[in-house]
Coordinates of C-alpha atoms in Angstrom, one line a residue:
M1224 CA 90.6 -21.9 70.6
P1225 CA 92.5 -24.7 68.7
D1226 CA 96.2 -25.2 69.2
I1227 CA 98.6 -24.8 66.3
T1228 CA 102.3 -25.2 65.9
V1229 CA 104.7 -22.4 66.5
G1230 CA 105.8 -22.6 62.9
E1231 CA 102.2 -22.1 61.8
Y1232 CA 101.7 -19.3 64.2
L1233 CA 104.6 -17.4 62.7
L1234 CA 103.4 -18.1 59.2
R1235 CA 99.9 -16.8 59.9
R1236 CA 101.4 -13.6 61.2
L1237 CA 103.5 -13.3 58.0
R1238 CA 100.5 -13.6 55.9
E1239 CA 98.9 -10.8 57.8
L1240 CA 101.8 -8.7 56.6
D1241 CA 100.8 -9.4 53.0
I1242 CA 103.7 -11.8 52.5
E1243 CA 103.1 -14.4 49.9
H1244 CA 106.7 -15.6 49.2
V1245 CA 109.4 -16.7 51.6
F1246 CA 113.0 -16.4 50.4
G1247 CA 116.0 -18.4 51.6
V1248 CA 118.2 -21.4 51.5
P1249 CA 117.6 -24.8 53.2
G1250 CA 119.8 -26.0 56.0
D1251 CA 119.4 -28.8 58.4
Y1252 CA 118.3 -26.5 61.2
N1253 CA 115.4 -25.0 59.2
L1254 CA 114.1 -28.0 57.3
G1255 CA 111.2 -28.7 59.7
F1256 CA 110.1 -25.1 59.4
L1257 CA 110.4 -25.2 55.6
D1258 CA 108.1 -28.3 55.6
Q1259 CA 105.4 -26.0 57.2
V1260 CA 106.2 -23.2 54.7
L1261 CA 105.5 -25.6 51.8
D1262 CA 102.2 -26.8 53.3
F1263 CA 100.9 -23.3 54.3
P1264 CA 98.1 -22.0 52.0
G1265 CA 98.9 -18.7 50.3
L1266 CA 102.7 -19.0 50.8
D1267 CA 105.3 -20.0 48.2
W1268 CA 108.9 -20.9 48.9
V1269 CA 111.5 -19.2 46.8
G1270 CA 114.9 -20.9 47.1
T1271 CA 117.8 -18.7 46.0
C1272 CA 121.4 -19.6 45.2
N1273 CA 122.8 -18.2 48.5
E1274 CA 121.5 -16.5 51.6
L1275 CA 122.9 -13.0 50.6
D1276 CA 120.8 -13.1 47.5
A1277 CA 117.8 -14.3 49.5
G1278 CA 118.2 -11.2 51.7
Y1279 CA 118.4 -8.9 48.7
A1280 CA 115.4 -10.5 47.1
A1281 CA 113.4 -10.0 50.4
D1282 CA 114.5 -6.4 50.4
G1283 CA 113.2 -5.8 46.9
Y1284 CA 110.0 -7.6 47.7
S1285 CA 109.4 -5.6 50.8
R1286 CA 109.8 -2.2 49.0
L1287 CA 106.7 -3.0 47.0
R1288 CA 104.7 -5.1 49.5
G1289 CA 105.6 -3.5 52.8
A1290 CA 107.2 -6.6 54.4
A1291 CA 109.2 -9.7 53.5
A1292 CA 110.7 -12.8 55.0
V1293 CA 114.0 -14.6 54.6
V1294 CA 114.8 -18.0 56.2
T1295 CA 118.3 -19.2 56.7
T1296 CA 120.1 -21.8 58.8
F1297 CA 122.2 -21.1 61.9
G1298 CA 125.7 -19.5 61.6
V1299 CA 126.9 -20.1 58.1
G1300 CA 123.5 -19.3 56.6
E1301 CA 122.5 -16.3 58.7
L1302 CA 125.9 -14.6 58.5
S1303 CA 125.7 -14.8 54.7
A1304 CA 122.4 -12.9 54.9
V1305 CA 123.5 -10.3 57.5
N1306 CA 124.9 -7.9 54.8
A1307 CA 121.5 -7.8 53.1
V1308 CA 119.7 -7.3 56.4
A1309 CA 122.1 -4.4 57.3
G1310 CA 121.2 -2.8 54.0
S1311 CA 117.5 -3.2 54.8
Y1312 CA 118.2 -1.5 58.2
A1313 CA 120.1 1.4 56.6
E1314 CA 117.3 2.0 54.1
S1315 CA 114.3 1.3 56.4
V1316 CA 113.0 -1.8 54.7
P1317 CA 110.9 -4.2 56.8
V1318 CA 112.3 -7.7 56.6
V1319 CA 111.7 -10.6 58.9
A1320 CA 114.9 -12.7 59.2
V1321 CA 114.2 -16.2 60.5
T1322 CA 117.1 -18.4 61.6
G1323 CA 116.6 -22.1 62.1
M1324 CA 118.9 -23.0 65.0
P1325 CA 119.8 -26.1 67.0
A1326 CA 117.3 -27.6 69.4
T1327 CA 116.8 -25.9 72.8
A1328 CA 118.4 -28.7 74.8
V1329 CA 121.5 -28.8 72.5
A1330 CA 122.0 -25.0 73.0
A1331 CA 121.4 -25.3 76.8
A1332 CA 124.0 -28.0 77.1
R1333 CA 126.5 -25.8 75.1
T1334 CA 127.1 -28.7 72.8
P1335 CA 129.8 -27.9 70.1
V1336 CA 127.7 -28.9 67.0
H1337 CA 128.3 -27.9 63.4
H1338 CA 127.7 -24.3 62.3
T1339 CA 128.7 -23.0 65.7
L1340 CA 132.1 -21.5 66.7
M1341 CA 132.8 -24.7 68.8
D1342 CA 132.9 -22.7 72.1
G1343 CA 129.4 -23.6 73.4
E1344 CA 128.1 -20.1 72.9
Y1345 CA 124.9 -19.9 70.9
D1346 CA 124.2 -16.2 70.9
H1347 CA 127.2 -14.9 68.9
F1348 CA 125.2 -14.5 65.7
G1349 CA 122.1 -13.2 67.4
R1350 CA 124.2 -10.4 68.9
M1351 CA 125.5 -9.6 65.4
F1352 CA 121.9 -9.3 64.2
A1353 CA 121.0 -7.0 67.2
E1354 CA 123.1 -4.3 65.5
V1355 CA 121.0 -4.3 62.3
T1356 CA 117.5 -5.0 63.6
V1357 CA 115.0 -3.2 65.8
A1358 CA 113.9 -6.3 67.7
R1359 CA 115.0 -9.9 68.0
A1360 CA 114.1 -13.0 70.0
T1361 CA 115.0 -16.6 70.5
L1362 CA 111.7 -18.5 70.6
T1363 CA 110.7 -21.1 73.2
T1364 CA 107.6 -23.1 73.6
E1365 CA 106.5 -20.8 76.4
N1366 CA 107.3 -17.4 74.8
A1367 CA 106.7 -17.9 71.1
P1368 CA 103.3 -16.3 70.6
A1369 CA 104.1 -13.2 72.7
E1370 CA 107.6 -12.8 71.3
I1371 CA 106.6 -13.3 67.6
D1372 CA 103.9 -10.6 68.1
R1373 CA 106.3 -8.2 69.9
V1374 CA 108.9 -8.5 67.3
L1375 CA 106.5 -8.1 64.4
R1376 CA 104.9 -5.1 66.0
A1377 CA 108.4 -3.5 66.1
L1378 CA 108.8 -4.2 62.4
R1379 CA 105.6 -2.5 61.6
R1380 CA 106.2 0.5 63.8
H1381 CA 109.8 1.2 62.7
R1382 CA 109.7 -0.2 59.1
K1383 CA 113.1 -1.9 59.7
P1384 CA 114.3 -5.5 59.9
V1385 CA 113.7 -7.9 62.9
H1386 CA 115.3 -11.3 63.7
L1387 CA 113.8 -14.5 65.1
N1388 CA 115.8 -17.6 66.2
L1389 CA 113.6 -20.6 65.7
P1390 CA 115.0 -23.8 67.3
T1391 CA 114.3 -27.1 65.6
D1392 CA 112.2 -28.5 68.6
V1393 CA 110.2 -25.3 69.0
V1394 CA 108.9 -25.4 65.4
L1395 CA 106.4 -28.2 66.1
A1396 CA 105.5 -27.1 69.7
R1397 CA 101.8 -26.5 70.2
V1398 CA 100.5 -23.0 71.1
P1399 CA 97.1 -21.3 71.0
A1400 CA 96.2 -19.8 67.7
P1401 CA 96.2 -16.0 67.4
A1402 CA 93.2 -14.5 69.1
A1403 CA 93.2 -11.3 67.1
P1404 CA 95.1 -9.7 64.2
L1405 CA 98.3 -7.9 64.9
P1406 CA 97.6 -4.4 66.2
A1407 CA 98.1 -1.3 63.9
A1408 CA 101.6 -0.1 63.5
D1409 CA 101.0 3.2 65.3
T1410 CA 98.5 4.6 67.8
P1411 CA 97.2 8.0 66.8
T1412 CA 99.3 11.0 68.0
D1413 CA 98.4 12.5 71.4
P1414 CA 95.9 15.3 70.6
D1415 CA 97.7 17.8 72.8
L1416 CA 101.0 17.1 71.1
L1417 CA 99.4 17.4 67.7
R1418 CA 97.9 20.8 68.7
A1419 CA 101.3 22.0 69.9
F1420 CA 102.9 20.9 66.6
R1421 CA 100.2 22.6 64.6
S1422 CA 100.5 25.8 66.5
A1423 CA 104.3 25.9 66.0
A1424 CA 103.9 25.1 62.3
A1425 CA 101.3 27.8 61.9
H1426 CA 103.6 30.4 63.4
L1427 CA 106.4 29.4 61.1
L1428 CA 104.1 29.4 58.0
A1429 CA 102.4 32.7 58.9
D1430 CA 104.5 34.9 56.6
A1431 CA 105.4 32.3 54.0
R1432 CA 104.5 33.1 50.4
T1433 CA 106.1 29.9 49.1
V1434 CA 106.1 26.4 50.6
S1435 CA 108.0 23.4 49.2
V1436 CA 108.3 19.7 50.1
L1437 CA 111.4 17.5 49.9
A1438 CA 110.4 13.8 50.2
G1439 CA 112.7 10.9 50.9
H1440 CA 112.6 7.1 51.5
E1441 CA 111.1 7.2 54.9
A1442 CA 108.0 8.8 53.5
D1443 CA 107.6 5.8 51.2
R1444 CA 108.3 3.2 53.9
H1445 CA 105.7 4.8 56.2
G1446 CA 102.9 4.9 53.6
L1447 CA 102.8 8.6 52.9
R1448 CA 102.1 8.5 49.1
G1449 CA 98.5 9.4 49.7
P1450 CA 99.0 12.1 52.4
L1451 CA 101.7 13.7 50.2
A1452 CA 99.4 13.8 47.2
D1453 CA 96.7 15.4 49.4
L1454 CA 99.2 18.1 50.5
L1455 CA 100.1 18.9 46.9
D1456 CA 96.4 19.1 45.9
A1457 CA 95.7 21.5 48.8
A1458 CA 97.8 24.4 47.4
P1459 CA 100.4 25.3 44.8
V1460 CA 103.3 23.7 46.6
R1461 CA 106.5 22.7 44.8
A1462 CA 107.7 19.1 45.5
A1463 CA 111.2 17.8 45.0
V1464 CA 112.4 14.3 46.0
Y1465 CA 115.7 12.8 47.0
S1466 CA 116.8 9.9 44.7
T1467 CA 115.6 7.6 47.5
G1468 CA 112.1 9.1 47.2
K1469 CA 111.9 9.1 43.4
G1470 CA 108.4 7.9 42.4
L1471 CA 106.8 9.1 45.6
V1472 CA 105.4 12.2 43.7
D1473 CA 103.7 11.9 40.3
E1474 CA 106.3 13.4 38.0
H1475 CA 103.6 14.7 35.6
T1476 CA 101.9 16.9 38.1
A1477 CA 102.4 20.7 38.2
A1478 CA 104.0 20.4 41.7
F1479 CA 106.9 18.2 40.7
A1480 CA 110.2 20.1 40.6
G1481 CA 112.7 17.2 40.1
V1482 CA 115.3 15.2 42.0
Y1483 CA 117.3 17.2 44.6
T1484 CA 121.0 16.3 44.9
G1485 CA 122.5 19.4 46.5
E1486 CA 124.5 21.6 44.2
F1487 CA 124.2 19.0 41.4
S1488 CA 120.5 19.4 41.2
T1489 CA 118.6 20.8 38.2
K1490 CA 117.7 24.4 38.5
P1491 CA 114.0 23.8 39.3
A1492 CA 114.8 21.4 42.1
R1493 CA 117.4 23.8 43.6
I1494 CA 115.0 26.7 43.5
A1495 CA 112.2 24.6 45.0
V1496 CA 114.3 23.4 47.9
E1497 CA 116.7 26.3 48.6
D1498 CA 114.7 29.4 47.7
T1499 CA 111.5 28.8 49.5
D1500 CA 110.0 30.6 52.5
C1501 CA 109.3 27.2 54.2
L1502 CA 110.7 23.8 53.4
I1503 CA 108.9 20.6 54.6
L1504 CA 111.2 17.6 54.8
A1505 CA 109.0 14.5 54.6
G1506 CA 111.0 11.5 55.7
A1507 CA 114.1 12.9 54.1
P1508 CA 117.2 12.4 56.3
V1509 CA 120.4 14.0 55.1
T1510 CA 123.1 11.6 53.8
D1511 CA 126.0 12.1 51.4
T1512 CA 124.7 10.3 48.3
V1513 CA 121.3 12.0 48.2
T1514 CA 122.6 15.5 48.9
G1515 CA 125.5 15.7 46.5
G1516 CA 128.1 15.0 49.2
F1517 CA 126.4 17.2 51.8
S1518 CA 126.2 20.2 49.3
H1519 CA 122.6 20.9 50.3
H1520 CA 121.4 24.3 51.3
F1521 CA 118.1 24.3 53.3
P1522 CA 116.4 27.6 54.3
A1523 CA 118.0 28.3 57.7
G1524 CA 115.4 28.3 60.5
R1525 CA 112.5 27.8 58.1
T1526 CA 112.2 24.0 57.9
I1527 CA 109.7 21.6 59.2
D1528 CA 111.3 18.2 59.5
L1529 CA 109.0 15.2 59.7
R1530 CA 110.7 11.9 60.7
P1531 CA 109.2 8.6 62.0
H1532 CA 107.8 9.4 65.5
R1533 CA 109.2 12.9 65.8
A1534 CA 109.1 16.3 64.1
T1535 CA 111.0 19.5 64.3
V1536 CA 109.5 23.0 63.5
G1537 CA 112.4 25.4 63.3
R1538 CA 114.2 24.6 66.5
A1539 CA 111.1 23.3 68.4
E1540 CA 111.1 19.5 68.7
F1541 CA 108.0 17.2 69.0
P1542 CA 109.0 13.7 69.9
G1543 CA 106.3 11.0 69.6
I1544 CA 104.4 12.6 66.7
I1545 CA 103.3 10.2 63.9
M1546 CA 104.6 11.4 60.5
A1547 CA 101.3 10.9 58.7
D1548 CA 99.4 12.8 61.4
A1549 CA 101.9 15.7 61.2
L1550 CA 101.6 15.8 57.4
R1551 CA 97.8 15.9 57.5
A1552 CA 98.0 18.7 60.0
L1553 CA 100.2 20.7 57.7
T1554 CA 97.9 20.0 54.8
G1555 CA 95.1 21.6 56.7
L1556 CA 97.2 24.7 57.5
I1557 CA 98.4 25.1 53.9
R1558 CA 95.0 24.8 52.5
E1559 CA 93.9 27.8 54.6
M1560 CA 96.9 29.9 53.5
H1561 CA 95.7 30.6 49.8
L1562 CA 99.3 30.5 48.5
P1563 CA 100.0 32.1 45.2
E1564 CA 101.6 30.0 42.4
P1565 CA 105.4 30.2 42.8
P1566 CA 107.6 31.0 39.8
G1567 CA 108.0 28.0 37.5
Y1568 CA 105.0 26.1 38.9
G1569 CA 103.7 23.7 36.4
Q1570 CA 106.5 24.0 34.0
P1571 CA 108.2 20.8 32.6
V1572 CA 111.2 19.6 34.7
N1573 CA 114.5 19.4 32.8
S1574 CA 116.6 16.3 33.4
S1575 CA 120.2 17.7 32.9
P1576 CA 121.7 19.4 35.9
Q1577 CA 124.5 21.0 33.9
D1578 CA 122.7 22.1 30.7
E1579 CA 119.0 22.9 31.1
T1580 CA 118.3 22.8 27.4
A1581 CA 120.3 19.8 26.3
Q1582 CA 118.5 16.7 25.1
P1583 CA 120.2 13.4 24.6
T1584 CA 120.6 12.4 20.9
R1585 CA 119.3 9.0 19.8
G1586 CA 122.3 8.6 17.4
T1587 CA 122.6 6.6 14.2
A1588 CA 122.7 3.0 13.2
T1589 CA 126.5 3.0 13.1
Q1590 CA 127.3 5.3 16.0
T1591 CA 129.0 3.9 19.2
L1592 CA 126.5 3.7 22.0
T1593 CA 126.9 6.2 24.7
Q1594 CA 125.4 6.7 28.2
D1595 CA 123.2 9.6 27.0
Q1596 CA 121.8 7.5 24.2
L1597 CA 121.3 4.5 26.5
W1598 CA 119.2 6.5 29.0
A1599 CA 117.3 8.2 26.2
A1600 CA 116.3 4.8 24.9
V1601 CA 115.4 3.5 28.3
S1602 CA 113.3 6.5 28.9
D1603 CA 111.4 6.0 25.6
F1604 CA 110.9 2.3 26.4
L1605 CA 109.8 2.4 30.1
P1606 CA 106.1 1.2 30.3
K1607 CA 103.5 2.7 32.6
S1608 CA 103.2 1.0 36.0
S1609 CA 106.6 -0.7 35.7
V1610 CA 109.3 -1.0 38.3
L1611 CA 112.6 0.6 37.3
V1612 CA 115.5 -1.0 39.3
A1613 CA 118.9 0.7 39.2
E1614 CA 122.1 -0.8 40.5
Q1615 CA 124.4 1.5 42.4
G1616 CA 127.0 3.2 40.2
T1617 CA 126.5 4.4 36.6
A1618 CA 123.1 2.8 36.4
F1619 CA 121.7 4.5 39.5
F1620 CA 123.0 8.0 38.7
G1621 CA 121.7 7.7 35.1
A1622 CA 118.3 6.3 36.1
Q1623 CA 117.6 8.9 38.9
E1624 CA 117.4 11.6 36.2
L1625 CA 114.9 9.8 34.0
P1626 CA 111.3 11.0 33.9
L1627 CA 109.2 8.2 35.2
P1628 CA 106.0 7.2 33.4
E1629 CA 102.7 7.2 35.3
D1630 CA 102.5 4.9 38.3
T1631 CA 106.1 3.7 37.9
R1632 CA 108.1 2.7 41.0
F1633 CA 111.8 3.3 41.4
I1634 CA 114.1 0.9 43.3
G1635 CA 117.8 1.5 44.2
Q1636 CA 120.1 1.3 47.2
P1637 CA 122.1 4.5 47.2
M1638 CA 122.7 4.7 51.0
W1639 CA 123.9 1.2 51.7
G1640 CA 125.2 0.8 48.2
S1641 CA 126.0 -2.9 48.2
I1642 CA 126.9 -3.8 44.6
G1643 CA 125.1 -6.8 43.2
Y1644 CA 122.0 -6.0 45.2
T1645 CA 119.6 -5.3 42.3
L1646 CA 119.5 -8.6 40.4
P1647 CA 118.2 -10.5 43.4
A1648 CA 116.1 -7.5 44.3
T1649 CA 114.5 -7.7 40.9
L1650 CA 113.5 -11.3 41.7
G1651 CA 111.8 -9.8 44.7
T1652 CA 110.1 -7.0 42.9
Q1653 CA 108.8 -9.2 40.1
L1654 CA 107.3 -11.6 42.6
A1655 CA 105.9 -8.8 44.8
A1656 CA 104.2 -7.1 41.8
P1657 CA 103.6 -9.7 39.0
N1658 CA 101.4 -7.2 37.1
R1659 CA 104.3 -4.7 36.9
R1660 CA 107.2 -5.5 34.7
S1661 CA 110.5 -4.9 36.4
V1662 CA 113.2 -3.2 34.3
L1663 CA 116.7 -3.7 35.7
V1664 CA 119.7 -1.6 34.7
I1665 CA 122.9 -3.1 36.2
G1666 CA 126.6 -2.7 35.6
D1667 CA 128.8 -5.6 34.5
G1668 CA 130.8 -5.6 37.7
S1669 CA 127.8 -5.7 39.9
L1670 CA 126.1 -8.4 37.9
Q1671 CA 129.1 -10.7 38.4
L1672 CA 128.4 -10.7 42.2
T1673 CA 124.9 -12.2 41.9
A1674 CA 124.5 -13.4 38.3
Q1675 CA 123.3 -16.9 39.4
E1676 CA 119.9 -15.6 40.3
L1677 CA 119.2 -15.4 36.6
G1678 CA 118.5 -19.1 37.2
T1679 CA 116.0 -18.4 39.9
L1680 CA 114.2 -15.8 37.8
T1681 CA 113.8 -18.3 34.9
R1682 CA 112.9 -21.2 37.3
H1683 CA 109.9 -19.1 38.4
S1684 CA 109.0 -18.1 34.8
L1685 CA 109.5 -14.4 35.6
S1686 CA 109.9 -11.9 32.7
P1687 CA 111.8 -8.8 33.7
V1688 CA 113.9 -6.8 31.3
I1689 CA 117.6 -6.8 32.3
I1690 CA 120.0 -4.3 30.7
I1691 CA 123.6 -4.9 31.5
I1692 CA 125.9 -1.9 31.1
N1693 CA 129.1 -3.6 29.8
N1694 CA 131.7 -0.9 30.2
D1695 CA 134.6 -3.2 31.2
G1696 CA 134.8 -3.0 34.9
Y1697 CA 134.0 -0.8 37.9
T1698 CA 133.4 2.5 36.2
V1699 CA 132.0 4.2 39.3
E1700 CA 135.1 3.4 41.2
R1701 CA 137.3 4.5 38.3
A1702 CA 135.5 7.8 38.3
I1703 CA 136.2 8.2 42.0
H1704 CA 139.8 6.9 42.1
G1705 CA 142.1 4.5 40.2
A1706 CA 141.0 5.2 36.6
T1707 CA 143.6 2.8 35.2
A1708 CA 144.2 0.7 38.3
S1709 CA 143.9 -3.1 37.9
Y1710 CA 141.7 -3.4 40.9
N1711 CA 138.9 -1.9 38.9
D1712 CA 139.1 -4.5 36.2
I1713 CA 136.9 -7.5 35.9
A1714 CA 136.8 -10.7 33.8
P1715 CA 135.1 -10.3 30.4
W1716 CA 132.1 -12.6 30.5
N1717 CA 129.8 -13.7 27.7
Y1718 CA 126.8 -12.1 29.2
T1719 CA 124.2 -13.1 26.6
A1720 CA 125.1 -16.8 27.2
L1721 CA 124.3 -16.6 30.9
P1722 CA 120.5 -17.2 30.8
A1723 CA 121.1 -20.5 29.0
A1724 CA 123.9 -21.5 31.3
F1725 CA 121.6 -20.9 34.3
G1726 CA 118.8 -23.0 32.8
G1727 CA 116.8 -20.3 31.0
D1728 CA 116.7 -22.1 27.6
D1729 CA 113.7 -20.9 25.5
R1730 CA 112.2 -18.8 28.4
C1731 CA 114.7 -16.0 27.7
V1732 CA 115.6 -13.6 24.9
T1733 CA 119.1 -12.1 24.7
R1734 CA 120.7 -9.4 22.6
R1735 CA 124.2 -7.8 22.5
V1736 CA 124.0 -4.2 21.3
T1737 CA 126.8 -1.7 20.4
T1738 CA 124.8 1.1 18.6
P1739 CA 121.7 3.2 19.4
A1740 CA 119.8 1.5 16.6
E1741 CA 120.6 -2.0 17.9
L1742 CA 119.5 -0.9 21.4
T1743 CA 116.2 0.5 20.1
D1744 CA 115.5 -2.8 18.2
A1745 CA 116.3 -4.9 21.3
L1746 CA 113.9 -2.8 23.5
S1747 CA 111.2 -3.1 20.9
L1748 CA 111.7 -6.9 21.1
A1749 CA 111.4 -6.6 24.9
T1750 CA 108.0 -4.9 24.4
A1751 CA 106.9 -7.6 22.0
T1752 CA 107.8 -10.4 24.4
P1753 CA 106.2 -9.6 27.7
D1754 CA 106.2 -13.2 28.8
R1755 CA 110.0 -13.7 28.4
L1756 CA 113.0 -12.7 30.4
V1757 CA 114.9 -10.3 28.2
L1758 CA 118.6 -9.7 28.7
I1759 CA 120.3 -6.9 26.8
E1760 CA 124.1 -6.5 27.0
A1761 CA 124.7 -2.8 26.1
V1762 CA 128.4 -2.3 25.3
L1763 CA 129.6 1.2 26.3
P1764 CA 133.0 3.0 26.3
R1765 CA 134.9 2.2 29.5
N1766 CA 135.0 5.7 31.0
D1767 CA 131.7 7.0 29.7
A1768 CA 129.6 7.9 32.7
P1769 CA 126.4 9.9 33.5
E1770 CA 127.1 13.5 34.0
L1771 CA 125.8 13.4 37.6
L1772 CA 128.0 10.5 38.5
T1773 CA 131.1 12.3 37.2
A1774 CA 130.3 15.3 39.3
L1775 CA 129.6 13.3 42.4
A1776 CA 132.7 11.2 42.0
G1777 CA 134.8 14.2 42.3
R1778 CA 133.0 15.2 45.6
F1779 CA 133.4 11.7 47.0
A1780 CA 137.1 11.6 46.1
E1781 CA 137.6 14.9 48.1
Q1782 CA 135.6 13.4 50.9
N1783 CA 137.7 10.2 51.0
D1784 CA 141.0 12.2 50.9
Y1785 CA 143.2 9.5 49.2
G1786 CA 146.3 11.8 49.5
A1787 CA 148.9 12.2 46.8

């Protein structure tokens, strides 16, 4: 078996994870590894403007590809990326964070070199990463193959980030090439455990006349799109999704009941989740943003909760069961039940949680553009098989209510909620799925955190559609608290000038719109220019917000208890 370098060993393993792009920023402790990235067939280097953006881009890439990699330098670089890695951990996104670090002998001698804290300690930053990863290692010539494989197996099993320290001298050390591919993420569930689970589920389901599913982000990360579709094909089962699971279930099927957000849900979603004889939670952990500030009401004692590597049936717990195996077992049980169609099955899902009959108006050529008109236009525009990316804030809570076209993916970050995430994430989604056009909706305040990645998008000749909601500041924060406070104000930028300022030139099309008719024309132009980055600045009233956001903002204000 021929020897290869440690760097090449790691890159071979990354390619096994279907990674074709590596994001990051060069620094003197990772340059030797970056030489190998550039030379490795099937891999492209994507340099971003800073390490935080590189981590965000990797997160977006991983949500469509199943894994991603970000490379930074020691200390100053990796700490800039740790916020993005923490978000990936919170939202179960598999990202390999590789840190180029000083040579083994330098670290062993405790030499106070640059990018350290000058105290001779070289594991400060690794310990920080330990809090937001499921596995980590500092590679040596002796341990590199075993540790790389161990850490990447943890990434595949848990679908969360991992961290590797790669010293400058270890990159070129020679090790045996991999003898076999990385093993599968999970071994099959123990048959006795699966039988016990199936028996408990059969007992709970015995008297059920209605069964519903509520799916969340963990179902997506653990590859349950197919098993979920099989379950919904097996019987007339209603399916709702958290906002984190939007796009998991085909929204044009008879089963789809809408997005569940606790008491702020549409009537069909509330009925499906709260008024069923048995509720199956598929990778759907309870958090405040997805349950309307914990306003959810699940059927007491009549839930089957499927989580990665464990399940609960009523009060009975089954640690160690694989989620996909449990879902397939439930599909078999439900197929045998011959369930009748529940009330409302197959009826169109309404998008407004407050008024089930209201439809947003498209407006006139002179009318001031509103949130309702913006989202109606975006809904009309979205192409099939696209990727809708929605920034946290007004954009996310408007987008989560939109009906998705066939085979469309939805990307957001409602649990970690780091503003500015989605512009670099769109860099990742567009590279991960070049045949799907990414459509980003982002607020003006969020854009100002990461706007420089417009240059990276145009540098790589990418052509997403970017809709900037210009409502003069942090509207989501104003809705929660401080409606007139200066801390929610931002500088007024010339947004349509940004692509040219960042090197876009003739590769971009920009429009500033203030009326529904102008927005419609701009989106038509986006359809006609699929090979260009299209940036649309949509000017909206300062305090106009999606109805769902306004309702949730009040709940979050109560939860935060700001006092008088």
